[in-house]
mmCIF file of C-alpha atoms in Angstrom:
data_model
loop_
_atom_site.group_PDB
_atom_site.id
_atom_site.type_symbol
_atom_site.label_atom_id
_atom_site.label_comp_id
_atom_site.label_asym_id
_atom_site.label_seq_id
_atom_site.Cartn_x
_atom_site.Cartn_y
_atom_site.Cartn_z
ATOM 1 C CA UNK A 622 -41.542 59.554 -56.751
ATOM 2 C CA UNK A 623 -44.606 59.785 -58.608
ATOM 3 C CA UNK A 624 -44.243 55.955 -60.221
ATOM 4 C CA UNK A 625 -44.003 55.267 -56.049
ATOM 5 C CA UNK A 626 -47.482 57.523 -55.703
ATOM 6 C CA UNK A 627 -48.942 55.955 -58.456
ATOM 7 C CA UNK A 628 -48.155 52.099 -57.428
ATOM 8 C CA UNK A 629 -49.564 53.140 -53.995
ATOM 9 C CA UNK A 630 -52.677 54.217 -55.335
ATOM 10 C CA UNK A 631 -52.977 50.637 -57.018
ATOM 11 C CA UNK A 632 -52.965 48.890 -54.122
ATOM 12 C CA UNK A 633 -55.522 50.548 -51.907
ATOM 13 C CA UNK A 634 -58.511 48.879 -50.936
ATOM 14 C CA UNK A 635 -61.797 49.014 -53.086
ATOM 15 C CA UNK A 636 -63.651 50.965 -50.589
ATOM 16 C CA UNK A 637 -61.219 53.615 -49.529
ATOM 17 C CA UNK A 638 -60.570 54.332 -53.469
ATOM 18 C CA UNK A 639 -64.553 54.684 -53.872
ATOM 19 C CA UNK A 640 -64.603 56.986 -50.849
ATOM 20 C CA UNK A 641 -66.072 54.812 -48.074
ATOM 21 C CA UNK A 642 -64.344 55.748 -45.062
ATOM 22 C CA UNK A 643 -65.499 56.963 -42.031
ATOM 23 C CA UNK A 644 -65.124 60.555 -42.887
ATOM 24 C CA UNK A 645 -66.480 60.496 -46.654
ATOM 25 C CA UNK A 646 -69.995 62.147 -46.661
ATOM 26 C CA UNK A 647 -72.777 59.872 -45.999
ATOM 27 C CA UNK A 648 -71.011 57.222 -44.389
ATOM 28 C CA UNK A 649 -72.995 58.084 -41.225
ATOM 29 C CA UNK A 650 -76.100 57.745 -42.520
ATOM 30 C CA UNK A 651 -75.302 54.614 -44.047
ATOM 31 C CA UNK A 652 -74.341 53.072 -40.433
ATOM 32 C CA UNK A 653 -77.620 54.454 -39.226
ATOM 33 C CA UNK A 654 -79.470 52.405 -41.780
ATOM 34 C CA UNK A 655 -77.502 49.356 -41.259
ATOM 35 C CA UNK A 656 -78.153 49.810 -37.189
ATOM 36 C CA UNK A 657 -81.623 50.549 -37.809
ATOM 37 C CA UNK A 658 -82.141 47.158 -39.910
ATOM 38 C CA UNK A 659 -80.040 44.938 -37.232
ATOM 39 C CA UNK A 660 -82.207 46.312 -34.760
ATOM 40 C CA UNK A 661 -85.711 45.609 -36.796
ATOM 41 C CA UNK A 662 -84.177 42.063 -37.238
ATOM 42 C CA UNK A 663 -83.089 41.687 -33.719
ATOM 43 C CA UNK A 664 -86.534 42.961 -32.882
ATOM 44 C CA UNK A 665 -88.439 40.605 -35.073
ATOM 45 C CA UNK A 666 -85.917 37.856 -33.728
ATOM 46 C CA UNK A 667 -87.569 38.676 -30.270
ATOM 47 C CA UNK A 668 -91.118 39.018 -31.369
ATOM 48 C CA UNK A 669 -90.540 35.777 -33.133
ATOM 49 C CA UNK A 670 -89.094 34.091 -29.498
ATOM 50 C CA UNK A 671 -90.966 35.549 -27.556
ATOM 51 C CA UNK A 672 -94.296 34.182 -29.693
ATOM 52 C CA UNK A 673 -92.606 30.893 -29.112
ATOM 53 C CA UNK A 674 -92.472 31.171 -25.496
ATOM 54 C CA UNK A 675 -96.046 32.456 -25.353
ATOM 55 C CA UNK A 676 -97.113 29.868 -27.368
ATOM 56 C CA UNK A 677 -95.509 26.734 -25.599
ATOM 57 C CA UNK A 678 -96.688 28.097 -22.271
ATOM 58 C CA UNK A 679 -100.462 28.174 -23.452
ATOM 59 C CA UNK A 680 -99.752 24.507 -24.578
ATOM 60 C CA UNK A 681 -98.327 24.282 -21.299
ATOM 61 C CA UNK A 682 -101.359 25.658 -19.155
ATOM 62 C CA UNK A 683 -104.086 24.036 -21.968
ATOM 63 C CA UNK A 684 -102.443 20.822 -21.143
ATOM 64 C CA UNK A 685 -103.020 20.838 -16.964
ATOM 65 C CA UNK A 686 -105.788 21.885 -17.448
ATOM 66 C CA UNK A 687 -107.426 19.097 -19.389
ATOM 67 C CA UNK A 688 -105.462 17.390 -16.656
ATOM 68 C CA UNK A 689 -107.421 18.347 -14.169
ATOM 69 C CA UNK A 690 -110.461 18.400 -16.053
ATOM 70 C CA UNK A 691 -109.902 14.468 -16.898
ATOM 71 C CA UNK A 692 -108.935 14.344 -12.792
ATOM 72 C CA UNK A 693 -112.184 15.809 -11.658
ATOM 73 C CA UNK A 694 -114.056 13.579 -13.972
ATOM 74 C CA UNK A 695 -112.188 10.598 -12.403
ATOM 75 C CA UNK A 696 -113.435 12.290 -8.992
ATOM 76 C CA UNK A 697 -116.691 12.768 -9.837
ATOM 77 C CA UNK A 698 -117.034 9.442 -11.246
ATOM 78 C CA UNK A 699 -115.726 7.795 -8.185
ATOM 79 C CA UNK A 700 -117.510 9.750 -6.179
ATOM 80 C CA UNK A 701 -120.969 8.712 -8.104
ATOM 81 C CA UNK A 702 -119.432 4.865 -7.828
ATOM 82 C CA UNK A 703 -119.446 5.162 -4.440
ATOM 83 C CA UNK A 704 -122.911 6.838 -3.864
ATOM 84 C CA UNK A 705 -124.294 3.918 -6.221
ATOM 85 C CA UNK A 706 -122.474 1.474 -4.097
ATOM 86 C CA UNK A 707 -123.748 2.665 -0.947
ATOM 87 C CA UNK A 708 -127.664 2.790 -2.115
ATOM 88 C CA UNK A 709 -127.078 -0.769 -3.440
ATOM 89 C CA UNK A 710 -125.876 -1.721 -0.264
ATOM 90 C CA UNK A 711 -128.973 0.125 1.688
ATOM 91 C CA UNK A 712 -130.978 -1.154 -0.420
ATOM 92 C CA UNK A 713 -129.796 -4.751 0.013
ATOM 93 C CA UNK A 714 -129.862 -4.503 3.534
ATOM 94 C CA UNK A 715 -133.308 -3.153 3.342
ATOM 95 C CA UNK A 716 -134.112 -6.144 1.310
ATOM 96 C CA UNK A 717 -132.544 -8.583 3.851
ATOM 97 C CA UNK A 718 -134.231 -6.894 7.011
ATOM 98 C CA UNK A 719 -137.772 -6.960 5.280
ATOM 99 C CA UNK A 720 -137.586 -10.864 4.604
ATOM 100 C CA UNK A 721 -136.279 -11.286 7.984
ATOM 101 C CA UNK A 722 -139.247 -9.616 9.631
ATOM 102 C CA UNK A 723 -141.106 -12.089 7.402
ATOM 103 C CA UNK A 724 -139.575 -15.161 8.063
ATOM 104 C CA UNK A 725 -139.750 -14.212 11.882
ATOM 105 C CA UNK A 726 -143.439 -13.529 11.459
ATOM 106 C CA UNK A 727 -144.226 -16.355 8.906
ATOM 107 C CA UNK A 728 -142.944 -18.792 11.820
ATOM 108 C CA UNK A 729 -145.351 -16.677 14.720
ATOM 109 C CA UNK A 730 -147.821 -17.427 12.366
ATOM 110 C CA UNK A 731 -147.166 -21.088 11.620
ATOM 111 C CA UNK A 732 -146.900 -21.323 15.279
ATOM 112 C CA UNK A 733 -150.144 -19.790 16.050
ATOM 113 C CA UNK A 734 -151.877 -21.369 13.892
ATOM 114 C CA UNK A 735 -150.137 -25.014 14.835
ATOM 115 C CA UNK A 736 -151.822 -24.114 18.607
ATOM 116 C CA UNK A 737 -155.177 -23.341 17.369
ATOM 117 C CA UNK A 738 -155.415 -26.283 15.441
ATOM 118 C CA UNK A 739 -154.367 -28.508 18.477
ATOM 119 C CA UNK A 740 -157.036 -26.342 20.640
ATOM 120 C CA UNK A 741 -159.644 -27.225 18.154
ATOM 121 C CA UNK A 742 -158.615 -30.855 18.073
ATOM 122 C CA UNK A 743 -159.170 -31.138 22.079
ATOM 123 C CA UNK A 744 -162.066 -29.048 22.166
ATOM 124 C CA UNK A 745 -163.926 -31.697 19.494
ATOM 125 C CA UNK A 746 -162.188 -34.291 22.219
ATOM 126 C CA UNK A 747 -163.884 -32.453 25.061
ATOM 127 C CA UNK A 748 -166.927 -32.082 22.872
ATOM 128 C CA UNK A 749 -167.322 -35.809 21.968
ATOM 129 C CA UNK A 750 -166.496 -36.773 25.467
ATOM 130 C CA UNK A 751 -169.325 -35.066 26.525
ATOM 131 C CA UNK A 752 -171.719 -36.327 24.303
ATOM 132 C CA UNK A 753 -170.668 -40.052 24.795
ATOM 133 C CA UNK A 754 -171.572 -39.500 29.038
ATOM 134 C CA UNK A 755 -174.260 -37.417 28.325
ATOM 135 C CA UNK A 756 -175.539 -40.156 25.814
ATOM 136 C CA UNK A 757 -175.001 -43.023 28.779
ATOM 137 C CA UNK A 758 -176.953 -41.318 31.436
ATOM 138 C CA UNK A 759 -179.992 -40.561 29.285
ATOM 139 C CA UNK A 760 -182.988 -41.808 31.094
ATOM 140 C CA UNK A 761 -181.110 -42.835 33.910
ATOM 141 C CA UNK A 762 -181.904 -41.293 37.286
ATOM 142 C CA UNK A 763 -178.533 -43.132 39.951
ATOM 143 C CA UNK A 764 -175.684 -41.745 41.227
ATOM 144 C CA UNK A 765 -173.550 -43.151 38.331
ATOM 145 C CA UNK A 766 -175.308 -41.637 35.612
ATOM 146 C CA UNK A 767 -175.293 -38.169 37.263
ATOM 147 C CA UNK A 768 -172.050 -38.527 37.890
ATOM 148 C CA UNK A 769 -171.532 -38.655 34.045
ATOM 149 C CA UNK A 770 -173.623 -35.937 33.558
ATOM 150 C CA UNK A 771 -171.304 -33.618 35.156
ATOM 151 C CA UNK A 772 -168.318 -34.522 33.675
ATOM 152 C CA UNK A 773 -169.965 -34.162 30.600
ATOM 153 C CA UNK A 774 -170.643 -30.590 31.858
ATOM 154 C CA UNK A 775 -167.241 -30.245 32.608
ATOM 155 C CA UNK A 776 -166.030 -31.761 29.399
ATOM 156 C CA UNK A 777 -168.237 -29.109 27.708
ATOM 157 C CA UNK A 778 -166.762 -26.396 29.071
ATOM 158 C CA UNK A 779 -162.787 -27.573 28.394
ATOM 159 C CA UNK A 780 -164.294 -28.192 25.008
ATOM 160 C CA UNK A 781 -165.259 -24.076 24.882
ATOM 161 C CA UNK A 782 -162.316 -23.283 26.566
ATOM 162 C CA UNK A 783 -160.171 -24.902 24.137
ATOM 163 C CA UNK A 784 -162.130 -23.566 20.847
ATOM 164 C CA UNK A 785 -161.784 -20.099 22.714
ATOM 165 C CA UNK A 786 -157.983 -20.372 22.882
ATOM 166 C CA UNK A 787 -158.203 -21.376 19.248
ATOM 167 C CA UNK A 788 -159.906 -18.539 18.016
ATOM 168 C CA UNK A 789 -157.571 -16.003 19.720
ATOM 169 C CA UNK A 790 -154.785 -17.549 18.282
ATOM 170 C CA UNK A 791 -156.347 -18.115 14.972
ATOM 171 C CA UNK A 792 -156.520 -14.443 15.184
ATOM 172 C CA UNK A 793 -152.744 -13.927 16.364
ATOM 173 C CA UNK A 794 -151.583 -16.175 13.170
ATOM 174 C CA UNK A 795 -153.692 -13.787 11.015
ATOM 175 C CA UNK A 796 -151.496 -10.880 12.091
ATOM 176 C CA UNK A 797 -148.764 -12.490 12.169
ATOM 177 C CA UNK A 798 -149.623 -13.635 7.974
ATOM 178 C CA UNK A 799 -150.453 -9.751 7.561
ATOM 179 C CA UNK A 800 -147.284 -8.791 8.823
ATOM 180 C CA UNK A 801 -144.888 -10.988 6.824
ATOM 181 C CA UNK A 802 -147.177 -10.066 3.328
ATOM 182 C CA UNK A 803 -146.587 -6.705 4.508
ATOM 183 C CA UNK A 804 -142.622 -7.340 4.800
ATOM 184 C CA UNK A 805 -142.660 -9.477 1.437
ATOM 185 C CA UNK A 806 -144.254 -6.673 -0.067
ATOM 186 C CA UNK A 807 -142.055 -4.119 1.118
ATOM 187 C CA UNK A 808 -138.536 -6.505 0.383
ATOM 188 C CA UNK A 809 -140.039 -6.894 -3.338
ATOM 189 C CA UNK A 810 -140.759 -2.953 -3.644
ATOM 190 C CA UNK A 811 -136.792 -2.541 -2.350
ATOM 191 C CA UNK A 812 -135.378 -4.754 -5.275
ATOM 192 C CA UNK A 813 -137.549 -2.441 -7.983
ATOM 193 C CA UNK A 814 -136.416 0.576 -6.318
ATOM 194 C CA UNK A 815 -132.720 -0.704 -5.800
ATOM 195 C CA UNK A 816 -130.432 0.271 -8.794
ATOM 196 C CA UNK A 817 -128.698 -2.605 -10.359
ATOM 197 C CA UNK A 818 -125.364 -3.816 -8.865
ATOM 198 C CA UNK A 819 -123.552 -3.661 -12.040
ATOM 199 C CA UNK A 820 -125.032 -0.372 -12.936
ATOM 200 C CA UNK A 821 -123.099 1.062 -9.571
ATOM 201 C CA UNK A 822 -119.952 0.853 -11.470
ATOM 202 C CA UNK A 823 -121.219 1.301 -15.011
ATOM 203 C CA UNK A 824 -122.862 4.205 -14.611
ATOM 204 C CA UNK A 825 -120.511 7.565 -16.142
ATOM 205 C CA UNK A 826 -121.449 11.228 -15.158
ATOM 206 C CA UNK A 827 -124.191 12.750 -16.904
ATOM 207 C CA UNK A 828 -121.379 15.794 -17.537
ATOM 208 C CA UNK A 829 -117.705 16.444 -17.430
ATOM 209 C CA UNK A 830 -116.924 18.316 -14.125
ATOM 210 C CA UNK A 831 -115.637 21.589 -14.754
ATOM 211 C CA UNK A 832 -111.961 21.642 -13.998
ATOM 212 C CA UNK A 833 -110.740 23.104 -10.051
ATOM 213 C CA UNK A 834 -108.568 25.169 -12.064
ATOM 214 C CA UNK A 835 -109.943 27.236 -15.057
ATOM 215 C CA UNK A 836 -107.263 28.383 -17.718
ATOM 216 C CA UNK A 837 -106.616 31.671 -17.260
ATOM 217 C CA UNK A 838 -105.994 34.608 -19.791
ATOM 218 C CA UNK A 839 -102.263 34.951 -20.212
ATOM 219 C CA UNK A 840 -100.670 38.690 -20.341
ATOM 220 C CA UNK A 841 -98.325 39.291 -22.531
ATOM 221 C CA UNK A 842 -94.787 38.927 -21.295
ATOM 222 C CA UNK A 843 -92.048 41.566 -21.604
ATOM 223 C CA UNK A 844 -89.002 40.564 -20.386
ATOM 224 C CA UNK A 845 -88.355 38.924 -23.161
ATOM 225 C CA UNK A 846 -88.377 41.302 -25.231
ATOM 226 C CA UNK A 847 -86.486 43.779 -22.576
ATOM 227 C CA UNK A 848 -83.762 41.585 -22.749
ATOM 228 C CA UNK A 849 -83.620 42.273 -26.725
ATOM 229 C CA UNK A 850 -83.973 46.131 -25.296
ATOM 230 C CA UNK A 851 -87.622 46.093 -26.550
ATOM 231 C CA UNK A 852 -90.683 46.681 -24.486
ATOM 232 C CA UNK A 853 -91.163 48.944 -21.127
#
């Protein structure tokens, strides 16, 4: 019976024959430990995923917004584009309106001046006129030669008439030649003011736009690490 003992012994497992069952003393402390270190690794497993998390969800956020950073600057940029545009435009059409006011005076003043010059042309008709009768009826004292006399008189005063319709609209041209300088004036002053066509589109913002959405400081998260039975 004792060989039978003794063979039993033999086989037993290596832990039970050093004493490292459940009941041999310090076996509970030893679980503690081993609890305690599964649950510092379990913890640090969560720290470690939860970092992760954090981490990629800054990325995340960092990366809309440069997004909308980079959108805003397209805004603003078109937005510029579009105010160049329109001054180009204005000032093109400024341009245009200012040598039409000239051309349309330019031609009042051609005009005016074409009149005068065929009022002065009959009044030196009227005027020579005059002079030839007046110069046949020197010295002469019959009906004929007065006769001559006063249509010389009256070839006279068409002559004055004539220069006198000359001179007013020798006077109307002048305006008229004042006015389209003026307009010239003013179209050239428009194309030094105007901003370049190409520069409409050229043209970046001076700055980057701030973004319409600003990142914001992120909190730490905890459920996570509640679902590792960490945290509040």
């Amino acid at each position: 019976m004792a060989d039978t003992d003794d063979e039993q012994g033999v086989g037993l497992d290596p832990a039970y024959a050093k004493g490292e069952d459940e009941g041999a003393p310090g076996a509970e402390a030893a679980g503690e430990d081993r609890r305690a270190k599964e649950w510092e690794a379990g913890a640090d497993l969560a720290q470690a995923e939860a970092a992760g998390l954090d981490e990629e969800a800054d990325e995340d956020e960092a990366q809309r917004h440069r997004e909308d950073a980079e959108q805003d600057a397209r805004d603003e940029r078109e937005r510029l584009d579009s105010r160049r545009r329109l001054d180009v435009y204005r000032a093109e059409a400024e341009v245009a309106e200012a040598l039409r006011l000239a051309h349309v005076d330019e031609r009042g003043r051609d005009n005016f001046r074409s009149h005068a010059d065929s009022e002065r042309r009959l009044a030196r008709q009227d005027f020579g006129r005059a002079a030839g009768l007046e110069a046949g009826a020197a010295g002469r004292d019959d009906p004929a030669a007065e006769a001559d006399r006063a249509k010389a008189g009256r070839a006279r005063v068409s002559g004055s008439v004539e220069n006198a319709r000359a001179n007013r609209d020798d006077a109307t041209a002048d305006t008229y030649g004042t006015d389209a300088r003026e307009h010239r004036r003013e179209a050239d002053t428009r194309r030094l003011e105007q901003p370049p066509a190409a520069e409409a589109v050229r043209n970046p913002p001076q700055r980057t736009p701030r973004a319409r959405k600003n990142l914001r400081s992120r909190k730490p998260k905890t459920k996570e690490l509640r679902d590792f039975g960490l945290g509040e």
